Each structure stands twice: as C-alpha cells, then as structure tokens.
Coordinates of C-alpha atoms and ligand atoms in Angstrom, one line a residue:
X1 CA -12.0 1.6 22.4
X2 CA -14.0 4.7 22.2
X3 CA -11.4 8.3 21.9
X4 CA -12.8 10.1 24.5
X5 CA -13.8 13.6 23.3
X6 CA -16.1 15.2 26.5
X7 CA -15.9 19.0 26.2
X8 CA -13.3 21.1 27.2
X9 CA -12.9 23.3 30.3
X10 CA -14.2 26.4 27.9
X11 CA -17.2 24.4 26.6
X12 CA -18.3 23.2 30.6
X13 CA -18.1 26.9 31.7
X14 CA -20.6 27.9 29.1
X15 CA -18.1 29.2 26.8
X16 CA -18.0 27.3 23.4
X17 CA -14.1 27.3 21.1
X18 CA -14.4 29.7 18.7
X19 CA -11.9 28.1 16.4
X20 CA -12.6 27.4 13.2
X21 CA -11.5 23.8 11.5
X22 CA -10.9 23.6 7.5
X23 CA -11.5 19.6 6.9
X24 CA -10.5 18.3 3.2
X25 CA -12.3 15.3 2.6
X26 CA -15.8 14.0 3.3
X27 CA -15.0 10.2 3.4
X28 CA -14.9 8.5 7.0
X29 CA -11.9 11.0 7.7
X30 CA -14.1 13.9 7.1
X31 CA -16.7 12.7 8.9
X32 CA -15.0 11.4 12.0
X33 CA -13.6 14.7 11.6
X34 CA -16.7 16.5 11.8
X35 CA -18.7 14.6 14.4
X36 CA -15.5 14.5 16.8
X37 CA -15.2 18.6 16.5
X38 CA -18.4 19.0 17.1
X39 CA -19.6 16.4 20.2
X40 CA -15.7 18.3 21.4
X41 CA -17.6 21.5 21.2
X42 CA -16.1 22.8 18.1
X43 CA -18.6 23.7 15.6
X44 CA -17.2 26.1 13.1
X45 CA -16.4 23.1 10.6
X46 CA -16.3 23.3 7.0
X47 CA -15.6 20.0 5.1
X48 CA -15.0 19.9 1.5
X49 CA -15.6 16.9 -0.9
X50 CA -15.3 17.1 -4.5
X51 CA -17.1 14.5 -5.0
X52 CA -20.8 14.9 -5.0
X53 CA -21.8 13.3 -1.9
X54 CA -19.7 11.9 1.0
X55 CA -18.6 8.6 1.4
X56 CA -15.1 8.7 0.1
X57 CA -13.9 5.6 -1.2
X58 CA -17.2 4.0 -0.5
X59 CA -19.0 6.4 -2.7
X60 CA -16.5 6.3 -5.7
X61 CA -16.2 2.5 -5.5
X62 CA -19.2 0.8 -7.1
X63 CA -17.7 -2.0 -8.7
X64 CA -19.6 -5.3 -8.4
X65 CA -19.0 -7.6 -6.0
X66 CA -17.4 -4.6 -4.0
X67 CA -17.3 -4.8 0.1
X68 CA -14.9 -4.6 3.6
X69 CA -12.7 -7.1 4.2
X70 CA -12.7 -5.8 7.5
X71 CA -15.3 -7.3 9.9
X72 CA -17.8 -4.8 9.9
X73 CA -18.0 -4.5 13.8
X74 CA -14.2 -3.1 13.6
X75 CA -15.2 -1.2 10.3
X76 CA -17.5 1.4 12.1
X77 CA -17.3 4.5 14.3
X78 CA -16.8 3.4 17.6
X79 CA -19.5 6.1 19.0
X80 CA -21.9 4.3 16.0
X81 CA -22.2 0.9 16.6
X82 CA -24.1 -0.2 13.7
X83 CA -26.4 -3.8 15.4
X84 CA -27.8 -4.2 12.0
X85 CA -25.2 -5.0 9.2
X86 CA -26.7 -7.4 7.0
X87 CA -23.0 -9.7 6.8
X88 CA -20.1 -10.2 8.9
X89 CA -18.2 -7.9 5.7
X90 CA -21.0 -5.2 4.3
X91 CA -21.4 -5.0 1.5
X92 CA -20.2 -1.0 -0.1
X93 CA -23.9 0.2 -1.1
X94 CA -24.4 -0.8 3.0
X95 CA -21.0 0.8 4.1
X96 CA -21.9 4.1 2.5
X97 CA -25.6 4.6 3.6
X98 CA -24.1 3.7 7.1
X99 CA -21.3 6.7 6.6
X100 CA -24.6 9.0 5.2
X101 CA -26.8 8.0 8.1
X102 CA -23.8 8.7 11.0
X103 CA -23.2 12.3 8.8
X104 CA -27.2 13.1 9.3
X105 CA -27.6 11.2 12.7
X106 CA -24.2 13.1 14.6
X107 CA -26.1 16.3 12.4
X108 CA -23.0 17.5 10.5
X109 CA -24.4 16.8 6.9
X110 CA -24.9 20.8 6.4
X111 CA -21.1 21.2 7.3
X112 CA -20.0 19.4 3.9
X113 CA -19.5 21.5 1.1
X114 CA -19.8 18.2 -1.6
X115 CA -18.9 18.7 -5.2
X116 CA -16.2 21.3 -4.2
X117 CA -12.2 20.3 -4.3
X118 CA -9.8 22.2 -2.6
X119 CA -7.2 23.6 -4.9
X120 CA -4.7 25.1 -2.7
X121 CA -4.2 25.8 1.1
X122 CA -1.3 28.6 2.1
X123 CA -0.5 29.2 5.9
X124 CA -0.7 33.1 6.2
X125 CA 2.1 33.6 9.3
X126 CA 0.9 37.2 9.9
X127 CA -2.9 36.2 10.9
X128 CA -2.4 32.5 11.8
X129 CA -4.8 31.6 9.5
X130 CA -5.0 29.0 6.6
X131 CA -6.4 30.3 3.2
X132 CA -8.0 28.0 1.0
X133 CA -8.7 28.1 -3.0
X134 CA -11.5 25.8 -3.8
X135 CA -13.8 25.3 -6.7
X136 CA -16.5 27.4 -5.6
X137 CA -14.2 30.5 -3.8
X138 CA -12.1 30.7 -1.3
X139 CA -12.6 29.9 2.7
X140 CA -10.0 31.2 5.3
X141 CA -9.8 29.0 8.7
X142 CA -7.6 28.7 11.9
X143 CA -7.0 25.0 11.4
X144 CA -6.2 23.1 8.5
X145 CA -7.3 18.9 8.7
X146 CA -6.6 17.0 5.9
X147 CA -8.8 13.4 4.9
X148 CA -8.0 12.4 1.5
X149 CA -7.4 9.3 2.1
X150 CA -4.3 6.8 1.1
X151 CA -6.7 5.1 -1.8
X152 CA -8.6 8.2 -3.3
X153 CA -6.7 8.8 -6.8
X154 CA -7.1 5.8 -9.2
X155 CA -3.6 4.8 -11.0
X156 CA -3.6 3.3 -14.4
X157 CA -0.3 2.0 -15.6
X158 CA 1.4 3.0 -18.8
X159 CA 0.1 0.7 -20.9
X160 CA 1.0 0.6 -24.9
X161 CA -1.4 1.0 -26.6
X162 CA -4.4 1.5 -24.0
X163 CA -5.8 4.8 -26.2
X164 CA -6.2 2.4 -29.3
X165 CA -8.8 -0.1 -27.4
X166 CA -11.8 0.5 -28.8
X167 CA -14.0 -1.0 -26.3
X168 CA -15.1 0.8 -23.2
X169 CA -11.9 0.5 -20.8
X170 CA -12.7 1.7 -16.5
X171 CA -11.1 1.8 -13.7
X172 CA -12.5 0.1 -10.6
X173 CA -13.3 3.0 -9.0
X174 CA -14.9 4.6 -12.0
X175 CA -16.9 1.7 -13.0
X176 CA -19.3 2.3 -15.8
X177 CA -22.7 0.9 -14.7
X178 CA -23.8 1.7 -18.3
X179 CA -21.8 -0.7 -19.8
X180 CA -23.7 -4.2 -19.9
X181 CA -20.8 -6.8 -19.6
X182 CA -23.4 -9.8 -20.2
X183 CA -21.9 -12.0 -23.0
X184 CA -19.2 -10.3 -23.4
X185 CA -15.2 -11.2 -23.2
X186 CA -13.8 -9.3 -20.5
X187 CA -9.9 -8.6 -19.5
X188 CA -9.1 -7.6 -15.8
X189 CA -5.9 -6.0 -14.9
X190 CA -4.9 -6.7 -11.7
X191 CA -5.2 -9.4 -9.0
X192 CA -5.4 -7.5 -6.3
X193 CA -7.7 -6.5 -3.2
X194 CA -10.6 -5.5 -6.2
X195 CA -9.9 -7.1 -8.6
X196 CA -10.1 -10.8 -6.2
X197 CA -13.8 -9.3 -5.7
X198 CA -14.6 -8.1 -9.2
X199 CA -13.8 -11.1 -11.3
X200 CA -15.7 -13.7 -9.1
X201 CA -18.9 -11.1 -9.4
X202 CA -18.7 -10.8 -13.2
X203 CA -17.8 -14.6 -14.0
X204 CA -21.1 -16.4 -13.8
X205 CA -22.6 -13.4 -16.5
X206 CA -19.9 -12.7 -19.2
X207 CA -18.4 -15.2 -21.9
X208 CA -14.8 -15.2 -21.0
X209 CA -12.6 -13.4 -18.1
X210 CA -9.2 -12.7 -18.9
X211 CA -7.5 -11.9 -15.7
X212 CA -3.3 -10.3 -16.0
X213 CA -1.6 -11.4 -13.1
X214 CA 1.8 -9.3 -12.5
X215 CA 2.6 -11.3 -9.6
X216 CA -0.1 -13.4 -6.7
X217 CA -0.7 -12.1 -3.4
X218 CA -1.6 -14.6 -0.4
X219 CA -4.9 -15.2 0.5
X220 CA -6.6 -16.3 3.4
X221 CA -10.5 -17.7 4.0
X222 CA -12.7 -14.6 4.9
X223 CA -15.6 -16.9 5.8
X224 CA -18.5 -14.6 5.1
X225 CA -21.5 -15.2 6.1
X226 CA -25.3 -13.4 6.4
X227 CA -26.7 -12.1 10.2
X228 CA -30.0 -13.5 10.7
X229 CA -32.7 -11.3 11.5
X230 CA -32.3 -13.0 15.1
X231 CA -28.4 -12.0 15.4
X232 CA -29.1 -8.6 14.4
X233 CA -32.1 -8.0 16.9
X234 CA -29.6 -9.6 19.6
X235 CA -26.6 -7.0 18.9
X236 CA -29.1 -4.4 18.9
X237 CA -30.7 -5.1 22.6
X238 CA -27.5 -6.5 23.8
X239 CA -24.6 -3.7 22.9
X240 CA -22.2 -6.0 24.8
X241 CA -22.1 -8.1 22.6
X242 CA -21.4 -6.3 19.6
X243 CA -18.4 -4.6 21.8
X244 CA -17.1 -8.0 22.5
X245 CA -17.3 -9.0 18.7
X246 CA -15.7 -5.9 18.0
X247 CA -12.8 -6.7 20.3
X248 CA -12.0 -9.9 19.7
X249 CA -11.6 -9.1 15.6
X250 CA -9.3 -6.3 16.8
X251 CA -7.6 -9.0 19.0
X252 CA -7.0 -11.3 15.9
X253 CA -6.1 -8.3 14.3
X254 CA -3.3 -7.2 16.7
X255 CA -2.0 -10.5 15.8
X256 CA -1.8 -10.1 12.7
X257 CA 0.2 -7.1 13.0
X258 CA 2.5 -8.5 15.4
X259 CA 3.5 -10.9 12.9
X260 CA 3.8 -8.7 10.2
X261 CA 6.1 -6.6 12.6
X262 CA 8.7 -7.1 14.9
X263 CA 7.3 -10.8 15.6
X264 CA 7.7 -12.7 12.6
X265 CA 7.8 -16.4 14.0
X266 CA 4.1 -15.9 14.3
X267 CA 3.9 -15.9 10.6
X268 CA 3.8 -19.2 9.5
X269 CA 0.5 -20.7 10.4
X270 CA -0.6 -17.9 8.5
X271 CA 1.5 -19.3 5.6
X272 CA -0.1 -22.6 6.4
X273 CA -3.5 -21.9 6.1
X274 CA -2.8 -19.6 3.2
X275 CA -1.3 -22.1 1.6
X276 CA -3.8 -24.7 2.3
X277 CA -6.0 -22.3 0.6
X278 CA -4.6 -23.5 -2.6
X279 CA -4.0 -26.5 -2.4
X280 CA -8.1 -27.3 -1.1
X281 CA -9.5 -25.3 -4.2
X282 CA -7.1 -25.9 -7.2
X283 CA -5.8 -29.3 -8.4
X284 CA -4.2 -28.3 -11.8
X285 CA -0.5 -27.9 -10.7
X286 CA 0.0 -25.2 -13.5
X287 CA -2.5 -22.8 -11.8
X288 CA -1.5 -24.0 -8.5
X289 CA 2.1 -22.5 -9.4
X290 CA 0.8 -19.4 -11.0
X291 CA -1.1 -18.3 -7.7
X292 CA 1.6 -19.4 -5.4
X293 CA 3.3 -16.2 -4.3
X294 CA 7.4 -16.7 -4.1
X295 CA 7.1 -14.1 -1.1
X296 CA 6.7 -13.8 2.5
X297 CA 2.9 -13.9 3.3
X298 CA 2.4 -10.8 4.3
X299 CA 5.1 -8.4 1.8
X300 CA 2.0 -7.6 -0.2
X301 CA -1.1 -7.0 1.4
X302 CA -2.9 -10.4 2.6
X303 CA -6.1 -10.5 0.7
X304 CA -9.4 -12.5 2.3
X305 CA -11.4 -14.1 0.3
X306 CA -13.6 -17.2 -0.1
X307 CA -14.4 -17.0 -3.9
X308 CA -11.3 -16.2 -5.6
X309 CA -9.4 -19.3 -6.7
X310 CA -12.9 -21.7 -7.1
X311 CA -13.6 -18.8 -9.6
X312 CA -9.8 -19.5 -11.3
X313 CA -10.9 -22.7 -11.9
X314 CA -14.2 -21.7 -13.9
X315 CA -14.1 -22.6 -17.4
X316 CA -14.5 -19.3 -18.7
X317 CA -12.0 -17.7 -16.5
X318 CA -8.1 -17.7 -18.0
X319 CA -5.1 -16.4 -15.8
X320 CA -2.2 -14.9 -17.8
X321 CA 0.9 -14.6 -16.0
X322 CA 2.9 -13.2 -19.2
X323 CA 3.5 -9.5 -19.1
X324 CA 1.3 -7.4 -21.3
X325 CA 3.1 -6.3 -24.8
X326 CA 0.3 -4.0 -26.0
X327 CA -3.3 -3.1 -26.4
X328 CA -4.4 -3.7 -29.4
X329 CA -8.1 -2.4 -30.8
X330 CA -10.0 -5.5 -30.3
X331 CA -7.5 -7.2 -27.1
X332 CA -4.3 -7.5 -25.4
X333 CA -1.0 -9.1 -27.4
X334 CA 0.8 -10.5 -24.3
X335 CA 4.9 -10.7 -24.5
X336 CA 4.7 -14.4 -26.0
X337 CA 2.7 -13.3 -28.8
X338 CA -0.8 -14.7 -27.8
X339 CA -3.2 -12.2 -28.0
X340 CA -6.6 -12.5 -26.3
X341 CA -10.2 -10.4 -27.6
X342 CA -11.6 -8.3 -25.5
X343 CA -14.7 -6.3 -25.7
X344 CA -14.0 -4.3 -22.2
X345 CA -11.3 -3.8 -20.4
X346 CA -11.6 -3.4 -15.9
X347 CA -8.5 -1.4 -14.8
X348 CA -8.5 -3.1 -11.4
X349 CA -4.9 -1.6 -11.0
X350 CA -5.3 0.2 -7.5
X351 CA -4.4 3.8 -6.5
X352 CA -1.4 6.6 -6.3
X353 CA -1.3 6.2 -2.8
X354 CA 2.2 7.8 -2.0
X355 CA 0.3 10.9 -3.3
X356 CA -1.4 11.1 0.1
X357 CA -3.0 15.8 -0.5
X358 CA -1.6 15.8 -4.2
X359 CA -2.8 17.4 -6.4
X360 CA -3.6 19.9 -3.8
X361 CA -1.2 22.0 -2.9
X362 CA -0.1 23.1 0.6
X363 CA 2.1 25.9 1.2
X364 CA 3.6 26.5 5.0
X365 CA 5.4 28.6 6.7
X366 CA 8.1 30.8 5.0
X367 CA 6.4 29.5 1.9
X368 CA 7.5 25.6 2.2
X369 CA 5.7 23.8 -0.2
X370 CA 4.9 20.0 1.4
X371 CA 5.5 18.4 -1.7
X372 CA 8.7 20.0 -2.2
X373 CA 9.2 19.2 2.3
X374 CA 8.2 15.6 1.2
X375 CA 10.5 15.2 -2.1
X376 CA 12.1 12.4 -1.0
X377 CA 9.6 10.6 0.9
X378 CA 6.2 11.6 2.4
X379 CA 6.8 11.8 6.5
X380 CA 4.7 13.0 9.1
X381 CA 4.4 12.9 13.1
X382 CA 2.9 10.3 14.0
X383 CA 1.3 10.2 10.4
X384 CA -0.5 13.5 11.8
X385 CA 1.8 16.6 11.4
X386 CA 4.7 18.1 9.5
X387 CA 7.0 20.5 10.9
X388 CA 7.1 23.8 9.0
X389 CA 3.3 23.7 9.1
X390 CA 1.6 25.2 11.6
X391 CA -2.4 24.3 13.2
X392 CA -2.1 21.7 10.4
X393 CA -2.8 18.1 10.7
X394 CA -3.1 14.8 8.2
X395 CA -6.2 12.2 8.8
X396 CA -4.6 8.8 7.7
X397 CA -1.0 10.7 6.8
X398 CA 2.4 8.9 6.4
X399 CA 2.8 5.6 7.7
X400 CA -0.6 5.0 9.0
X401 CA -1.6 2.2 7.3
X402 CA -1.4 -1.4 8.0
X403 CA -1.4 -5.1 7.1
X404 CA -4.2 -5.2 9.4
X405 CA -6.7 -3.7 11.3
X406 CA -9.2 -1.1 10.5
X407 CA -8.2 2.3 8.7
X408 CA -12.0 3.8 11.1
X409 CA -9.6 3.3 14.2
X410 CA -6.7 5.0 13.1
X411 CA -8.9 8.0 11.9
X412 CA -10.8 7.9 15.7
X413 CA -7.1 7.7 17.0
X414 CA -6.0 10.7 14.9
X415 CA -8.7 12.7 15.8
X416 CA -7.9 12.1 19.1
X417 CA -4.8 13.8 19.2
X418 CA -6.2 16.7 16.8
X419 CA -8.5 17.3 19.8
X420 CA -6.1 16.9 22.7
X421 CA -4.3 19.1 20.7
X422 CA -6.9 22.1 20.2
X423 CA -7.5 21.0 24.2
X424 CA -3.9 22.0 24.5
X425 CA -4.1 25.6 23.1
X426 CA -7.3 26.1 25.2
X427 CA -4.9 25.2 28.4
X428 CA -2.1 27.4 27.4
X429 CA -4.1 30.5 25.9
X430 CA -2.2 29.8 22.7
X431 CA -3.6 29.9 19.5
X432 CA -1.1 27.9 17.1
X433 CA 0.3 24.6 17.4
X434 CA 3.5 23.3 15.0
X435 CA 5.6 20.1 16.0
X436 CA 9.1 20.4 16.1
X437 CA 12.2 19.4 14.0
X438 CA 13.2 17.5 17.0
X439 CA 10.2 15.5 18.0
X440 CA 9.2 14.5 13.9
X441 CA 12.9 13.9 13.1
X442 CA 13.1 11.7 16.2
X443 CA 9.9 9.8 15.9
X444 CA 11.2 9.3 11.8
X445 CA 14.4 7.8 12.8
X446 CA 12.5 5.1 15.5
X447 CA 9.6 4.6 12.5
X448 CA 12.4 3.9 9.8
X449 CA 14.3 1.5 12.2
X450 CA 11.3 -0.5 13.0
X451 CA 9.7 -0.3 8.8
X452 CA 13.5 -2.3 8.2
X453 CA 12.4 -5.5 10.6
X454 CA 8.9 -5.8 9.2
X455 CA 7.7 -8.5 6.7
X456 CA 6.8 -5.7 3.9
X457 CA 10.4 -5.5 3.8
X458 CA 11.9 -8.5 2.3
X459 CA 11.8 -7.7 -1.1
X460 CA 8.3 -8.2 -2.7
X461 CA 6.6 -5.6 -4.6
X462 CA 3.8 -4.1 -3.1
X463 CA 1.9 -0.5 -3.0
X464 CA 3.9 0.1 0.1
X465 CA 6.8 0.6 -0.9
X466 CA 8.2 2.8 -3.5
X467 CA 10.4 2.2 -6.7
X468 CA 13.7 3.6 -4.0
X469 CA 12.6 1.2 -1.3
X470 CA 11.0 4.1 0.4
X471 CA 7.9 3.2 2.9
X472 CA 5.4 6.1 3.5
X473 CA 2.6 3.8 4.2
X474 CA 3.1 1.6 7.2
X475 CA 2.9 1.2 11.2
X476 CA 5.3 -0.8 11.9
X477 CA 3.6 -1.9 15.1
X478 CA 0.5 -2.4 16.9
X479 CA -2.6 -0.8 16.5
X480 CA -3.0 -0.1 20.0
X481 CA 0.3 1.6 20.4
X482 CA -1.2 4.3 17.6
X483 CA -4.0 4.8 19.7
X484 CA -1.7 5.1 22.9
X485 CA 0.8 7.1 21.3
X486 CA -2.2 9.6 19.5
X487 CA -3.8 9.8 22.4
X488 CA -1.9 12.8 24.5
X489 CA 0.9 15.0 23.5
X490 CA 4.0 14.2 23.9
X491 CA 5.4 17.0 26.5
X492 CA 8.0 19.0 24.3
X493 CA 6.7 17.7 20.6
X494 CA 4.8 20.7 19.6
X495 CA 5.5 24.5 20.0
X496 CA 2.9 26.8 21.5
X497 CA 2.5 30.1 20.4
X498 CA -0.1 32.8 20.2
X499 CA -0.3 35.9 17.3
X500 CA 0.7 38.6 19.1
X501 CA 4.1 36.9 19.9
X502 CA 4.9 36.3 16.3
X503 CA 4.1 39.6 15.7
X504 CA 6.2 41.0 18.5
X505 CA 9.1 38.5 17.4
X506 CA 8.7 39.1 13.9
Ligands
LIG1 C1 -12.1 -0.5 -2.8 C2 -11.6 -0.2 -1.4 C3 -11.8 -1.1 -0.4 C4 -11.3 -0.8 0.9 N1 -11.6 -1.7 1.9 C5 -11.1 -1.5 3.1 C6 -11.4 -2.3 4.2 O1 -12.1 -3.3 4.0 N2 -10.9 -2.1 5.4 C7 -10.1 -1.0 5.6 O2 -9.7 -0.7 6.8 N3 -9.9 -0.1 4.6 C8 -10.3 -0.3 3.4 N4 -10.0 0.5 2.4 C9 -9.2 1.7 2.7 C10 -10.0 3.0 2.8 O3 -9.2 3.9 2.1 C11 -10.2 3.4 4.2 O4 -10.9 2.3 4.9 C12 -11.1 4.6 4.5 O5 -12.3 4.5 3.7 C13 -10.4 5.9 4.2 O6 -11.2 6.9 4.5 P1 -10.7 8.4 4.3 O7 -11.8 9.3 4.6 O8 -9.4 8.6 5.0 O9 -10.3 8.5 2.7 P2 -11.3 8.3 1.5 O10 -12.4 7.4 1.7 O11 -10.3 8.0 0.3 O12 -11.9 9.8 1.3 C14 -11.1 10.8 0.9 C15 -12.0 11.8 0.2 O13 -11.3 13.0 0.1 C16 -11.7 13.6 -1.1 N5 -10.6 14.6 -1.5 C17 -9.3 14.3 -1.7 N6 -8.7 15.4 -2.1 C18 -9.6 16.4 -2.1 C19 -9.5 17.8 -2.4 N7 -8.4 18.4 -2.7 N8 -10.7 18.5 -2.3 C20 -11.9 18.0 -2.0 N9 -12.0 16.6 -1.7 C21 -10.9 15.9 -1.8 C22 -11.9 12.4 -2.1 O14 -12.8 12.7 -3.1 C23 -12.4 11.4 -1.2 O15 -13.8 11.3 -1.2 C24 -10.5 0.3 1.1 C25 -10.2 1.2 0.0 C26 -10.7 0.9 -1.2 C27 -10.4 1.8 -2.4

C-alpha cells in the first residue's frame, strides 16, 4: 500500500528539481509532505506550523485518556512501519513521538518553520510564484501545499452565559494540565469521539461527571489491548507480519465504507452489534433509551469504544439529555430548570471543520479569493485542487474524509498525486499546473450524486454535514478507489503551462 515515489527522470540523470514547495502545516500532512518531496528528490521545502512543535492534532490534543481509534498498524506512514506500539490503539503521547521520530529519522525536522502561521498566500500570475505572509516574514515559493487538517480549529458553541462561569472552562484540545480536577464536580459537553475518551479517564478521580448529551452516536467494541514485549519483537524481525495486520484492518475497514456507501444492506450487523453494545453494559432502561441513537448507525461518525457506557453506569457519572438553558457562575441551569454545580467545565464540543485553510487566506489567479470560490460549499478535485489556483494543492481537502479508514492513507494517496503531478511538469518542460473547470466540475457532479446514496445522508446531524445539507467532508466510496484515482493524472484534468507563455499570451 506503499505510494511509490522513486526519483524522477531529472533526479536519475544527476540532475535534482529545483522547485521549491510552500507546505502549511506540520501535522502528519506536513510531514508526509515533507519526507515524500524529499525521498521524490525535491528538497527546497519549507513547512510552517504555528504551533510550537509538529504533530498537529496529536500535539494540540493532550486531553486524558486521549488515543487512535484507528489500529495503529493502519495509523502510520506506510514507508514507517512502527513494530513497536505499545497497544493495538496508541496512545497520543506515543502517536506524537512516533510523528517526531519519522520528522528526525526521514531528516526533514530542519525544514519546519514551528511557531510560525501562515497569514496569507497570493498567486503572483506574472512570476508563477506563490507569496506567503507569515508570522515571522514573508517566503515566496513555486508550489503552494496545504495540511491544516479537517480537525485543527476548536469550535465552542454559543452558549449563554459561558463568560459568567467562574471556574476554569477548556476545550479538549486546549486542555489545562494545570487545573487539578481531583474532587471536583466536573460538566462535559459533548458525547462525542473525545469526549467517549475523556469522561471514562476522569471518572474514577473527580466527585461527580456531568456529561450534556445533544444527541448519542453508535458505538461499537474497540477491543483494546497491550502488545507483549514478545508481539512487538515478532513484528519487528518479521515485517510481514505487521503488513498483513495492516491489511486486513484496512480490509475491515473497506467494509466499513462500503456500507456506509453505496452498499447499505451491509449495515445492519453493524447495528446489531452496536446495539448489543447496550443492551450487554446498561440495564436501567432510562439510560438505555438516552444512548440509543434514533439514526442510521453510521449518519454520525461510529465511535469505538470499550469504556464508555460501563462508565454511564458509574455512580458519580449523570447523563443529561435536556438542552442547556445557561451557564450560570457556579453550573449549568438546563431547559427544565434543574441546575447542576460545576467547578470546571471540558468543552469536548469538536472542531470548525468546514473551515478546512481559514483563517488563512488564499488569493488565486485574477485575484479569486478561495473562500469567496468556496461560498457556497468547500469543493476541490479530488479533495486536492481548485481551479482558479494554479501549482496549488490541499492535503486532506474537500470530501476526503471518511466513516472509516485511516486519514495517514489519504495524506500518502494525496501526496501521491502532488508528486505525479510535479513528475508531470518535469515530462512536459512546464512549469505550472491548474485543473480545469471541466475536470473539477465533472468530478463535483459524480461526488455529489454518490454523497446523496450514502448513510450520512438520511437525516441525522453530524459534523459532516452543514446547517444547508451541504457535505464538504466525505468519500463517498472506497478508500482504495482514492488511492487509485490519486494515483496518476487523469489525461486532460489539469492545464500545462510554462512562464514564458503566459507572458507571451498575456
Ligand atoms: C482528538 C483527535 C483524534 C483523532 N483520531 C483519529 C484517528 O484515530 N484516526 C484517524 O484517521 N484520524 C483521527 N483524527 C483526525 C486527524 O485530524 C487526522 O488523523 C490527522 O492527524 C490529520 O493530520 P493533518 O496533518 O492533515 O492535520 P492536523 O493534524 O490537524 O495538522 C494541521 C496542522 O496545521 C497547522 N496549521 C493550520 N493552519 C495553519 C497556518 N495558517 N499556518 C501554520 N500552521 C497552520 C495546525 O496548527 C496543525 O498543527 C483525530 C483528530 C482529533 C482532533
């Protein structure tokens, strides 16, 4: 499953690309970006990360109890096959030293710029270059790759009332490791992805856990479990094995997006076990009906966990299912007048991901702005490029996320075709790439025709889709077909041109 990135005819004859590659982002993206360029014989690369070291999500989210609910043998660079994870889902301390470690190992560490954010990025037509604002100065480069991930930007609701709380009051992804929550009464927004792995790691240390449910998501077992010093040793002197681990979660996987796709009748044994989920851990039929999710499994992202609902049942865990009226100083008054103390408050409320660059901006050509290109919905080439915007390209873009599967292989896969496409200019002595009207508005119509038979579309909410039914986030296929469809260009999708015929042309 390895994207093949040997060097290019320039590179073999002695002759290295002299192209230089802008890379926004220093999470997985980035650095998939930065080890692909370079083992593809292109090492003018600048990554920027405002954050102060890389890692992405995995650096910014520190929340206890946090980890992959990927297996991790999916959940890693193909070309770093990690033979020593400690669990079948690492834990995110692991996850990031493993992102550091590839960064310093693949040697591209000195080609991230961290604690810098991009500001702005314009497409100068007359040189065919992209000019960058950042924190520290400006940066000018051939080639503009953008890895800021779908989950990057916390979102916290409207909430009356939130600035009068006087306790400390976080966001998951900003949690505040100074704040001791032992004995206290805590009240957790959310029930979703972290907030199913948040609760059951606070609950055994704090007095109470007030958890606000807008509305349950599905779960199914994750069955965690420890490698023994013995497993470890074996993936390490036996790669095969690892490879054939790793392939048979993607297997299970590519079922799992079948049935979320055009295959639906291959959904209900995952209803079944989801159910029996449940029905094995919770006897009170009031909480039993509060978890049950009126939805398809599926609609909302399918959440794996072993600890959630035993933790439900704790004695010092509540679940309100009543809409929030208001903060108040010391709580939340819920809409039937019952208000709870709290002495912190856990935002576990997820993130703006239909934001995708935001709040950078990105100017094109004739000085198209891609928000104002993406006003009514964010939509992208294969997820990867945007017409309008030339030798520009989006790491995890529009519609490249799924209800299953591992977000590493759609960045490998995108990378891919970054490369094949910078293979492509080599080939044709070009030196700017753009895709046309045609191909994206083509590939839109066939991506907006499949979202419609999928299972996120019957009618739950979820962070999908938008408050206009819109759906910037999914594949609504297989996870192989990315990878097949990334792989090469499409003959006819993108424009070839070099500088000295837009100057000629005008
Ligand atoms: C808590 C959590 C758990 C997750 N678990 C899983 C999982 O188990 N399996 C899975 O497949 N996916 C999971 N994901 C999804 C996750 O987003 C992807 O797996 C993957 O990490 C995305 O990598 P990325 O590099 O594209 O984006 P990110 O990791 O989000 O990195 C983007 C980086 O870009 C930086 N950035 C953005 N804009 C700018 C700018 N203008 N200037 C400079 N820097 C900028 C951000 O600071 C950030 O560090 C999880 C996400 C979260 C939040």
């Amino acid at each position: 499953m390895e994207v093949s990135v040997t060097a290019p005819a320039a590179r073999r004859n002695g002759h290295r690309p002299s192209r230089s590659v802008a890379v926004v982002g220093g999470g997985f993206g980035g650095v998939a970006a930065a080890v692909m360029l370079r083992r593809a014989g292109y090492d003018d690369v600048t990554v920027f990360e405002r954050g102060e070291r890389v890692g992405g999500v995995w650096h910014h989210n520190t929340y206890p109890g946090a980890a992959c609910d990927v297996p991790s043998h999916l959940y890693e660079f193909s070309f770093a096959p990690n033979p020593r994870w400690s669990r079948r889902y690492a834990p995110q301390a692991e996850i990031q030293a493993y992102l550091e470690d590839v960064a310093r190992r693949h040697r591209v560490l000195d080609r991230i710029r961290t604690g810098t954010e991009v500001q702005s990025a314009h497409w100068d037509e007359e040189r065919g270059k992209w000019s960058l604002e950042t924190s520290s100065g400006s940066h000018e480069a051939d080639f503009l790759l953008t890895a800021c991930g779908q989950l990057s930007v916390p979102k916290v609701p409207a909430l009356p009332g939130l600035e009068r709380f006087e306790g400390p009051a976080f966001h998951t992804a900003h949690w505040r490791h100074d704040v001791d929550l032992t004995g206290k009464r805590v009240a957790v927004i959310g029930t979703g992805c972290s907030a199913i792995q948040v609760v059951p790691a606070i609950q055994p240390i704090v007095e109470q856990v007030d958890v606000y449910q807008r509305s349950p998501g599905w779960t199914i077992p994750k069955m965690d479990f420890a490698y023994t010093e013995r497993a470890q040793r074996l993936f390490e002197r036996i790669p095969l094995l690892q490879r054939l681990d790793r392939a048979a979660v993607f297997a299970f996987m590519e079922l799992g997006a079948a049935a979320m796709t055009g295959n639906r009748w291959l959904l209900p044994p995952f209803r079944a076990v989801a159910r029996r989920q449940i029905t094995k851990t919770i006897e009170d039929p009031e909480l039993r009906d509060k978890v049950t999710p009126s939805d398809e499994v599926g609609c909302k992202r399918v959440m794996l966990t072993d600890e959630w609902y035993p933790t439900l049942t704790e004695p010092n865990v509540e679940l309100v299912t009543a809409p929030i009226a208001e903060l108040t100083p010391g709580g939340i008054r819920d809409a039937s007048g019952t208000e709870r103390a709290a002495d912190a408050l856990v935002l576990a409320t997820g993130f703006r991901s239909h934001d995708f660059v935001a709040p950078m901006e990105i100017i094109g050509r004739d000085g198209l702005a891609l928000a104002q290109a993406w006003e009514e919905v964010a939509r992208a080439y294969l997820g990867l490029s945007v017409p309008g915007f030339p030798n520009m390209f989006l790491l995890y873009g529009p519609n490249t996320n799924g209800g299953t599967g591992s977000v590493i292989y759609t960045l490998e896969a995108g990378m891919g075709h970054v490369i094949a496409a910078l293979r492509e200019l080599e080939r044709a002595g070009a030196d700017r790439i753009e895709v046309s009207d045609e191909a994206a508005g083509e590939f839109d119509r066939e991506l907006r025709e499949a979202l419609a038979g999928t299972v996120w579309h019957t009618g739950c909410t979820s962070w999908y889709v938008d408050e206009n039914g819109n759906d910037p986030s999914q594949w609504p296929w297989l996870w192989s077909s990315y990878r097949r469809r990334t792989e090469r260009l499409e003959p006819g999708a993108y424009r070839l041109s070099s500088s000295a015929d837009v100057l000629a042309h005008g």
